[in-house]
Every structure is written in C-alpha cells, then in structure tokens.
C-alpha cells in the first residue's frame, strides 16, 4: 500500500477537485459578498432595479442606442421592436425637444440619463452633414416595471431572484468549496514531488525546467485567456460566460501547477540550481576558474629558471621603457639577469632533491659542485640527511628481523628443556609422594604448562606483529566461520559456565584468511573463557556496516576492569591484576596483529563489566560466491545420486 | 613385544620417553645422534623410531631420508620446530608422523600405538567392497562399524552418516549447510552450529589429538573435509 501522498490516482483526482472547487469558491464567494451588499442576509434585499445588474444592462442598451442614433437612426425603431420590451428611451435635444421616443413605459423601475454630443448626421440622401457646433443631446432610458418579455433584463432579474432564493445554499457552497479548495491545495503541495514507494523527492518533467523559463511560459500561457477575454468584452451571451468559466479554470490549473513545482523545488533543496541565472553564473565561474588554473599550471610547469628569467626580462623591459634607452642600466640588468638565472637553477636542483627525499627516494644525491657556497652547504646537508635516513631504515629492518629470529630461536631452545620438565613432572605424578609434595607438584605442573603456552604465544605474537605470516585473502562467509569456531570452543565454554549466543541473519562475506581469522576468534573465545563471569552469556554478532563486515563479541568480565581498553591490547597486560589465572597476556595483542595482517581492524571497548571486542574486515561482493556455492551444492547432490545408483 | 628406538641428543628426554614406553611393554633402544640411530637400526629388529630433528652428527631429516632408502618402518619425528614448512618437509622426506615439543607424553603413547598397529596388523588387509578406508579409518557400511587404527570406535548415527558422507568424497569440502541437508534431510535454515558440534565430537573420537587433526579438517569459513591420503 503506497502512501496517500504517493498515489498518482489520488493526485489526478485532487488536481481536478482543486481547479473546480477553486472556481466554484471564487464565484460563490463573489456572489455571497455581493448578496451581502444587497442585504440578502439582513432580511431586506434591494429591489432588482437598484442592482448593478440592472444598471449594467441599461448601460449596454443605452450605448447601443446612442451608437445607432449616431450612425443608423433609421434602424432604431426596428431594433426597439425586436424583443427589448423592457427598455424604453427618449432622446432629447439640448433645448428639451423630444427627438425620438420608443417603448417608453407607463411605469418604470429605473431611469438613467446619458449625455452625449452629436457631430453630424446623415441626410436623407445618405450624405454626411457635419454640424458647426456639436449638438448636446440627452438620452433618457427607462426600465419597465414589471418586467415582461425575454430580454437581458428578464434574464438577469431571474438570476438575481435565484441568487436570492438560494442565498443560504450559496453561503454554504462558498464555505464548502473554499475549504475543499484549501484542503486539496495543501494535500497537493504535500504530495508534490512524491511518487512510487520511496520517500525521496523525485522531480517530474515540469520541475526540471529552469525556473525563469518555467515562469516565462506560465505567464505567457496565463495571459492568453486574458487577451481573448479582452477582445470579447463586453460579454453578451451565455456562451461567453461558459468560456469565461473555462478560462478561469485554466488559470487555476496553471496557478496550481506552478505552486506544485515551487513546492517540489523547495523540498528538493537548492532550488536555485535549476535556474538559468545559476547556470550562467556557474558556467561563468567554471570558465574563469578554468582559465586561471590553466594559466597557473602553465606557470608552474615552467622550470624555475625560466620563471625568474621571464619575470626579470619583464621588469627590465619596463625599466628600459621608462629610462628611454639608458644603456648602462640595461647592461646592469643583463648582469643581474645572469646572476638570477644561476641562483634559480641551483635552487631548482635543491628543490628536486628535497622532493625526492620527501618521496622516500633515499638514493638521490644532489650535485653540489658549481654551486654558491650557501647552496652547496645546503645541498651537502640534504645528501647526508638521505644517507642517514637510508642507514636508519636498513638498521630498523635488520633489527626487526633479528628480533623475530631471536624470539623464534630462544623459544626453540626453551622448548627442549621444557619438554623434559613437563615429562618428568608427569612421571613424578605417578610416584608416591607426601601430601605436601603433591601440592608442590601441582604448582610445577601448572606453571610448566603456562610456560609452554607462553613460548608458543610469544613466537606467534612476534611473527604476527612483524608480518612474518602470509595471509591468503579470499571472500569467506564469516557466519559459517564463527559457527565453526564456537563449536570448537563449545566444551571450554561449557566448562566456564558460559553460553554463546550468535546473531547472524544472512551470510556475511568478508575478504579474510580463514585460518588467521580462526586464530583471531580463537584468541577472543579463549579470552572469554578465562575471564568471563560464570553463568553469563557471550554474545557474538556478525553484521555488515558500510563497506565492512564486522564481528563483535561481548562478554561480562569476572573481575572489575580498572584498565583502559587500549592498554589491554598491549603485550603482557592482563585484566586481572593478580595474574592468578592462566594466560600469557599476549592473546589480544596476537588477535590485533592477525586482524591487521588481513587488512582488518581490531578494537576493544569496556563498559563497566561489559567487555566488547570488534573485528572489522573489508566486505566482499557476494553474488559470485553464492553462485559458486549453489553449483557446489548441485555437484554434491549429483554425487550423492550417483553413489545411490551404484548401491 | 615391539622394539622401539628413541633418538634425541637430549638425554633427559630420551630417558623420560623410555620410562613411559617401557611401562607399555615395549623394548627400548636408545641413540643420541642420527648416526647412532642408523647403526642401531642396522643391528637390531626395530619396529618403530621416535627421532628428534636437531641433533649433532646427522640430523633427524637426513637420518630419515637415509632410513627410507632401505626400510619402511614407522618414523615419528619429535621437534621443537613448529613451523608448517618444517612439518611438511619432515612428512615429505618419509616420516609417518610428527610431534612438536613440548609434547604431552600421553599423546606420544597414542601415536606410537597407532603407528605400530597400522604397521603390523593392518598391512595386509584386503579391501572389501563395503569398506571405505582412508588412512587408519576403516568404515564398514554393512555392519555399520568404524575402526581407527584397528580399534573400534562407537559413533552415533548422525556422526556415522557425516563420516560416511565425507569419506565417500575425500578431499571435497562440504559446508555445514550441505552436510545438514544431506544428513538430516531438512532445510538447513537456522541450523546454526549443529553440524559444527557434531563434527567436533566426531573428531574427538577418531583423532588422537583433536586440536591437530590428521583426517577430519576444518576449512575455516567454508566447511569440513576428510583429507585425501597424502602418503602411500
């Protein structure tokens, strides 16, 4: 189910509704306002003759009569007889003489006086005779009471009456349509830019048009019906009224559309980006920047010597122009130019040497012969610096290697006597001993085992931290790996009174070395077994986060952890200050080194008694692997089938 | 009564091992260099050799190579070197097993027993059709029994089926999902560590040292497999 604001059907419906309710609201509100003016709602409505409707029709007819009287006076009579029963008039000269009179009713509801000037008239032959002085003439118009016949008085009177009769309905309509209009408008503005199932704002076709262009087009489209209306004025017929209604709807639709696009643009943010002005400025800015960068790059690309040379020539040219051909200054400038060039070329050499050093190229040597004294000293310093750094580097590598070798050799040498100790301790257990002796033997046994573990861990730690272990990184399902590892530790966890809770919803593929990651997990799990509070749970979670696959492990410490998380990772540091429990204090250090060997990250955090370890590996793309796995599964099924067939 | 040669330059280790092995009723011969070991083998009827690698006057590797020229008696190497490359070298040169120092005497006993059984009693066994044999593991599908180095092992039905599946396809890696679906005939969704735990129990029954398995190996992050026989 898509949300209401995302439903296209709803939106189209709302668009119709908003346009229609808008027009209705406008018209009905106007009617209500005018009605109010005429006392519809105060109980005593004005009679029709006093309304603007009556006046408008009268004006219209009077205009027509004046026109006719001016140019076609002989058609006046026939016009008056053709169904304008309710309009009567007399035309009076300035002296009060009655020139024409038609339809003058016995009783009238309204009378109007129109003054106009006559500049001439047609003679009976049809020639134009112009008066010397314009004749001031008056038209007295009368509206019959009561109205009869089917002219526009009658029509507008009907309309007036109807409006009065339905004044309450109109009031209601005005309210309802206005509220509908506002509600649908708000809905549309909220829905603008929403589509489909996403919460994202998606611009549609009209939102992509640059803002200025859009409003230009809207203004043009909006002015069209106004122009049409202007050419049609005055409105005479019902069809004109319908046309006007259509025009109004059209304007409404345009208005709503532009409101919606404004809403969408505002929701999208950075609405100014989609304007021509912005484009112009943007392109202009890019262009300027581009030009400047090109010039700058061109200057930087020039060797230093040429740069100084060019500057110097430029300066001396200015001098030359100013000094009006003074020869000595020019020669001096030339000498200075040579000096400047030689200095800059030496500086160039030094700069190059510095760059080489900075990039780790310690073999690079500066040629310091043919240099000024100051520069030569600097060059020599650079040379000895590179030499020193190279030596230091070599020594460091050598000492690292020696350290690993030493630890490995020492541990080999320790192992042989340790074997004897362990074996003889074991033999001693089979000999009858006094109670005290057995106690001492117990200590010997425990400590010799610790020594064994320590030597093993020491070798591993030194190899892991110096990168003497090679990692074969392949996409591996960490969930499977964690399940395997926890299964290996099931018994030890059980003995420590711990329960492992693994949370992993789907396969998470990390780029890891399976063997090394097992050793990381093994170190963490054995840590949990040694230091956890019995009866608690160990939570292991495998999940994806961005471009990484993460394994997190949480356990509750038995002892209070008064130690910083970073410190715990360091060699020979253990959480229990008494050091009474087994363990070398190297486990976490090894885990960290091994994780880093696989381009992963290892981190710890402590919250009260909660001990949390995180291992982070780069995430592998899974689809290819999954495919392989399914192929593998098929293979297995086939293999199983064939073996069955054989049987 | 088997004759065992113990060869190490560390006299204490030799005598400790002698004590252990003589309690098991083996006759013990001792040597302190590779050269001495060769002499002892030449003059006596030796059934098994325990040999250190780092020794003066011919090391264990050279001695093993020399011995393999003429005889196929079981040789177990003892060494302080724990690198994988050392183990591979030792096994490639012809040693049958490998124990790193410091070792657990009980494990040494078990390995000695295992090697002797394979050398003496299993040597001439003919393979039957219903038997799956990999290394010292012998699975008889008719009587549904499994023996390791001639000693009967009692397995649960699930363990038996897993072992059979893996032995039918030696060297092939099965993910725990695949194993679950094959053995339990159910969708493996949410099976968690069930298979892993069974595998671990199985390993405890068929391996001498479960944390350094000879047959049933973990392929981390992928699954499990039974190693194809490298030797013979």
PDB file of C-alpha atoms in Angstrom, chain A residues 318-420:
ATOM      1  CA  UNK A 318      59.653  48.246 -18.025  1.00  0.00           C
ATOM      2  CA  UNK A 319      62.873  49.891 -16.849  1.00  0.00           C
ATOM      3  CA  UNK A 320      64.072  50.192 -20.408  1.00  0.00           C
ATOM      4  CA  UNK A 321      60.838  51.828 -21.489  1.00  0.00           C
ATOM      5  CA  UNK A 322      60.946  54.260 -18.567  1.00  0.00           C
ATOM      6  CA  UNK A 323      64.612  55.186 -18.802  1.00  0.00           C
ATOM      7  CA  UNK A 324      64.316  55.987 -22.510  1.00  0.00           C
ATOM      8  CA  UNK A 325      67.279  53.987 -23.742  1.00  0.00           C
ATOM      9  CA  UNK A 326      69.742  54.499 -20.915  1.00  0.00           C
ATOM     10  CA  UNK A 327      72.400  51.910 -21.878  1.00  0.00           C
ATOM     11  CA  UNK A 328      74.185  51.427 -18.529  1.00  0.00           C
ATOM     12  CA  UNK A 329      71.040  50.392 -16.717  1.00  0.00           C
ATOM     13  CA  UNK A 330      70.300  47.878 -19.450  1.00  0.00           C
ATOM     14  CA  UNK A 331      73.742  46.309 -19.208  1.00  0.00           C
ATOM     15  CA  UNK A 332      73.456  46.167 -15.407  1.00  0.00           C
ATOM     16  CA  UNK A 333      70.125  44.473 -15.766  1.00  0.00           C
ATOM     17  CA  UNK A 334      71.664  41.881 -18.070  1.00  0.00           C
ATOM     18  CA  UNK A 335      74.332  41.080 -15.486  1.00  0.00           C
ATOM     19  CA  UNK A 336      71.721  40.763 -12.765  1.00  0.00           C
ATOM     20  CA  UNK A 337      69.681  38.519 -15.073  1.00  0.00           C
ATOM     21  CA  UNK A 338      72.591  36.094 -15.435  1.00  0.00           C
ATOM     22  CA  UNK A 339      73.025  36.010 -11.654  1.00  0.00           C
ATOM     23  CA  UNK A 340      69.325  35.466 -11.075  1.00  0.00           C
ATOM     24  CA  UNK A 341      69.245  32.610 -13.565  1.00  0.00           C
ATOM     25  CA  UNK A 342      72.169  30.839 -11.955  1.00  0.00           C
ATOM     26  CA  UNK A 343      70.677  31.228  -8.444  1.00  0.00           C
ATOM     27  CA  UNK A 344      67.322  29.940  -9.563  1.00  0.00           C
ATOM     28  CA  UNK A 345      68.813  26.934 -11.356  1.00  0.00           C
ATOM     29  CA  UNK A 346      70.661  25.994  -8.166  1.00  0.00           C
ATOM     30  CA  UNK A 347      67.509  26.376  -6.142  1.00  0.00           C
ATOM     31  CA  UNK A 348      65.731  24.194  -8.665  1.00  0.00           C
ATOM     32  CA  UNK A 349      68.268  21.433  -8.059  1.00  0.00           C
ATOM     33  CA  UNK A 350      67.840  21.698  -4.297  1.00  0.00           C
ATOM     34  CA  UNK A 351      64.072  21.651  -4.649  1.00  0.00           C
ATOM     35  CA  UNK A 352      64.234  18.485  -6.736  1.00  0.00           C
ATOM     36  CA  UNK A 353      66.460  16.820  -4.145  1.00  0.00           C
ATOM     37  CA  UNK A 354      64.059  17.796  -1.343  1.00  0.00           C
ATOM     38  CA  UNK A 355      61.118  16.347  -3.245  1.00  0.00           C
ATOM     39  CA  UNK A 356      62.969  13.095  -3.833  1.00  0.00           C
ATOM     40  CA  UNK A 357      63.794  12.816  -0.162  1.00  0.00           C
ATOM     41  CA  UNK A 358      60.219  13.520   0.808  1.00  0.00           C
ATOM     42  CA  UNK A 359      59.017  10.745  -1.528  1.00  0.00           C
ATOM     43  CA  UNK A 360      61.315   8.259   0.170  1.00  0.00           C
ATOM     44  CA  UNK A 361      63.892   8.057  -2.605  1.00  0.00           C
ATOM     45  CA  UNK A 362      66.887   7.975  -0.299  1.00  0.00           C
ATOM     46  CA  UNK A 363      69.331   7.103  -3.063  1.00  0.00           C
ATOM     47  CA  UNK A 364      69.058  10.557  -4.658  1.00  0.00           C
ATOM     48  CA  UNK A 365      72.154  12.780  -4.465  1.00  0.00           C
ATOM     49  CA  UNK A 366      72.476  16.464  -5.306  1.00  0.00           C
ATOM     50  CA  UNK A 367      75.399  17.550  -7.472  1.00  0.00           C
ATOM     51  CA  UNK A 368      76.877  20.280  -5.273  1.00  0.00           C
ATOM     52  CA  UNK A 369      79.813  21.197  -7.488  1.00  0.00           C
ATOM     53  CA  UNK A 370      79.439  24.578  -9.227  1.00  0.00           C
ATOM     54  CA  UNK A 371      77.122  25.903  -6.574  1.00  0.00           C
ATOM     55  CA  UNK A 372      77.333  29.034  -4.485  1.00  0.00           C
ATOM     56  CA  UNK A 373      78.734  28.432  -1.032  1.00  0.00           C
ATOM     57  CA  UNK A 374      75.420  28.778   0.799  1.00  0.00           C
ATOM     58  CA  UNK A 375      73.611  26.473  -1.583  1.00  0.00           C
ATOM     59  CA  UNK A 376      76.433  23.943  -1.578  1.00  0.00           C
ATOM     60  CA  UNK A 377      76.239  23.644   2.190  1.00  0.00           C
ATOM     61  CA  UNK A 378      72.511  23.127   1.998  1.00  0.00           C
ATOM     62  CA  UNK A 379      72.970  20.515  -0.733  1.00  0.00           C
ATOM     63  CA  UNK A 380      75.578  18.663   1.313  1.00  0.00           C
ATOM     64  CA  UNK A 381      73.221  18.636   4.283  1.00  0.00           C
ATOM     65  CA  UNK A 382      70.485  17.140   2.142  1.00  0.00           C
ATOM     66  CA  UNK A 383      72.881  14.454   0.899  1.00  0.00           C
ATOM     67  CA  UNK A 384      73.953  13.448   4.382  1.00  0.00           C
ATOM     68  CA  UNK A 385      70.344  13.500   5.526  1.00  0.00           C
ATOM     69  CA  UNK A 386      69.371  10.974   2.852  1.00  0.00           C
ATOM     70  CA  UNK A 387      72.350   8.850   3.750  1.00  0.00           C
ATOM     71  CA  UNK A 388      71.419   8.885   7.427  1.00  0.00           C
ATOM     72  CA  UNK A 389      67.808   8.052   6.744  1.00  0.00           C
ATOM     73  CA  UNK A 390      68.799   5.152   4.493  1.00  0.00           C
ATOM     74  CA  UNK A 391      71.086   3.754   7.155  1.00  0.00           C
ATOM     75  CA  UNK A 392      68.428   4.133   9.845  1.00  0.00           C
ATOM     76  CA  UNK A 393      65.872   2.371   7.673  1.00  0.00           C
ATOM     77  CA  UNK A 394      68.210  -0.510   6.957  1.00  0.00           C
ATOM     78  CA  UNK A 395      69.032  -0.867  10.629  1.00  0.00           C
ATOM     79  CA  UNK A 396      65.399  -0.877  11.576  1.00  0.00           C
ATOM     80  CA  UNK A 397      64.560  -3.638   9.106  1.00  0.00           C
ATOM     81  CA  UNK A 398      67.565  -5.603  10.266  1.00  0.00           C
ATOM     82  CA  UNK A 399      66.711  -5.252  13.936  1.00  0.00           C
ATOM     83  CA  UNK A 400      63.087  -6.268  13.332  1.00  0.00           C
ATOM     84  CA  UNK A 401      64.271  -9.379  11.546  1.00  0.00           C
ATOM     85  CA  UNK A 402      66.818 -10.112  14.244  1.00  0.00           C
ATOM     86  CA  UNK A 403      64.191  -9.704  16.918  1.00  0.00           C
ATOM     87  CA  UNK A 404      61.870 -12.221  15.316  1.00  0.00           C
ATOM     88  CA  UNK A 405      64.738 -14.602  14.715  1.00  0.00           C
ATOM     89  CA  UNK A 406      65.889 -14.217  18.278  1.00  0.00           C
ATOM     90  CA  UNK A 407      62.474 -14.880  19.711  1.00  0.00           C
ATOM     91  CA  UNK A 408      61.991 -17.917  17.474  1.00  0.00           C
ATOM     92  CA  UNK A 409      65.417 -19.345  18.335  1.00  0.00           C
ATOM     93  CA  UNK A 410      65.107 -18.669  22.032  1.00  0.00           C
ATOM     94  CA  UNK A 411      61.725 -20.275  22.116  1.00  0.00           C
ATOM     95  CA  UNK A 412      63.139 -23.339  20.317  1.00  0.00           C
ATOM     96  CA  UNK A 413      65.877 -23.526  22.866  1.00  0.00           C
ATOM     97  CA  UNK A 414      63.422 -23.155  25.704  1.00  0.00           C
ATOM     98  CA  UNK A 415      61.166 -25.840  24.320  1.00  0.00           C
ATOM     99  CA  UNK A 416      63.660 -28.674  24.678  1.00  0.00           C
ATOM    100  CA  UNK A 417      64.278 -28.324  28.437  1.00  0.00           C
ATOM    101  CA  UNK A 418      60.579 -27.545  28.856  1.00  0.00           C
ATOM    102  CA  UNK A 419      59.726 -30.890  27.283  1.00  0.00           C
ATOM    103  CA  UNK A 420      61.872 -32.601  29.878  1.00  0.00           C
TER     104      UNK A 420
END
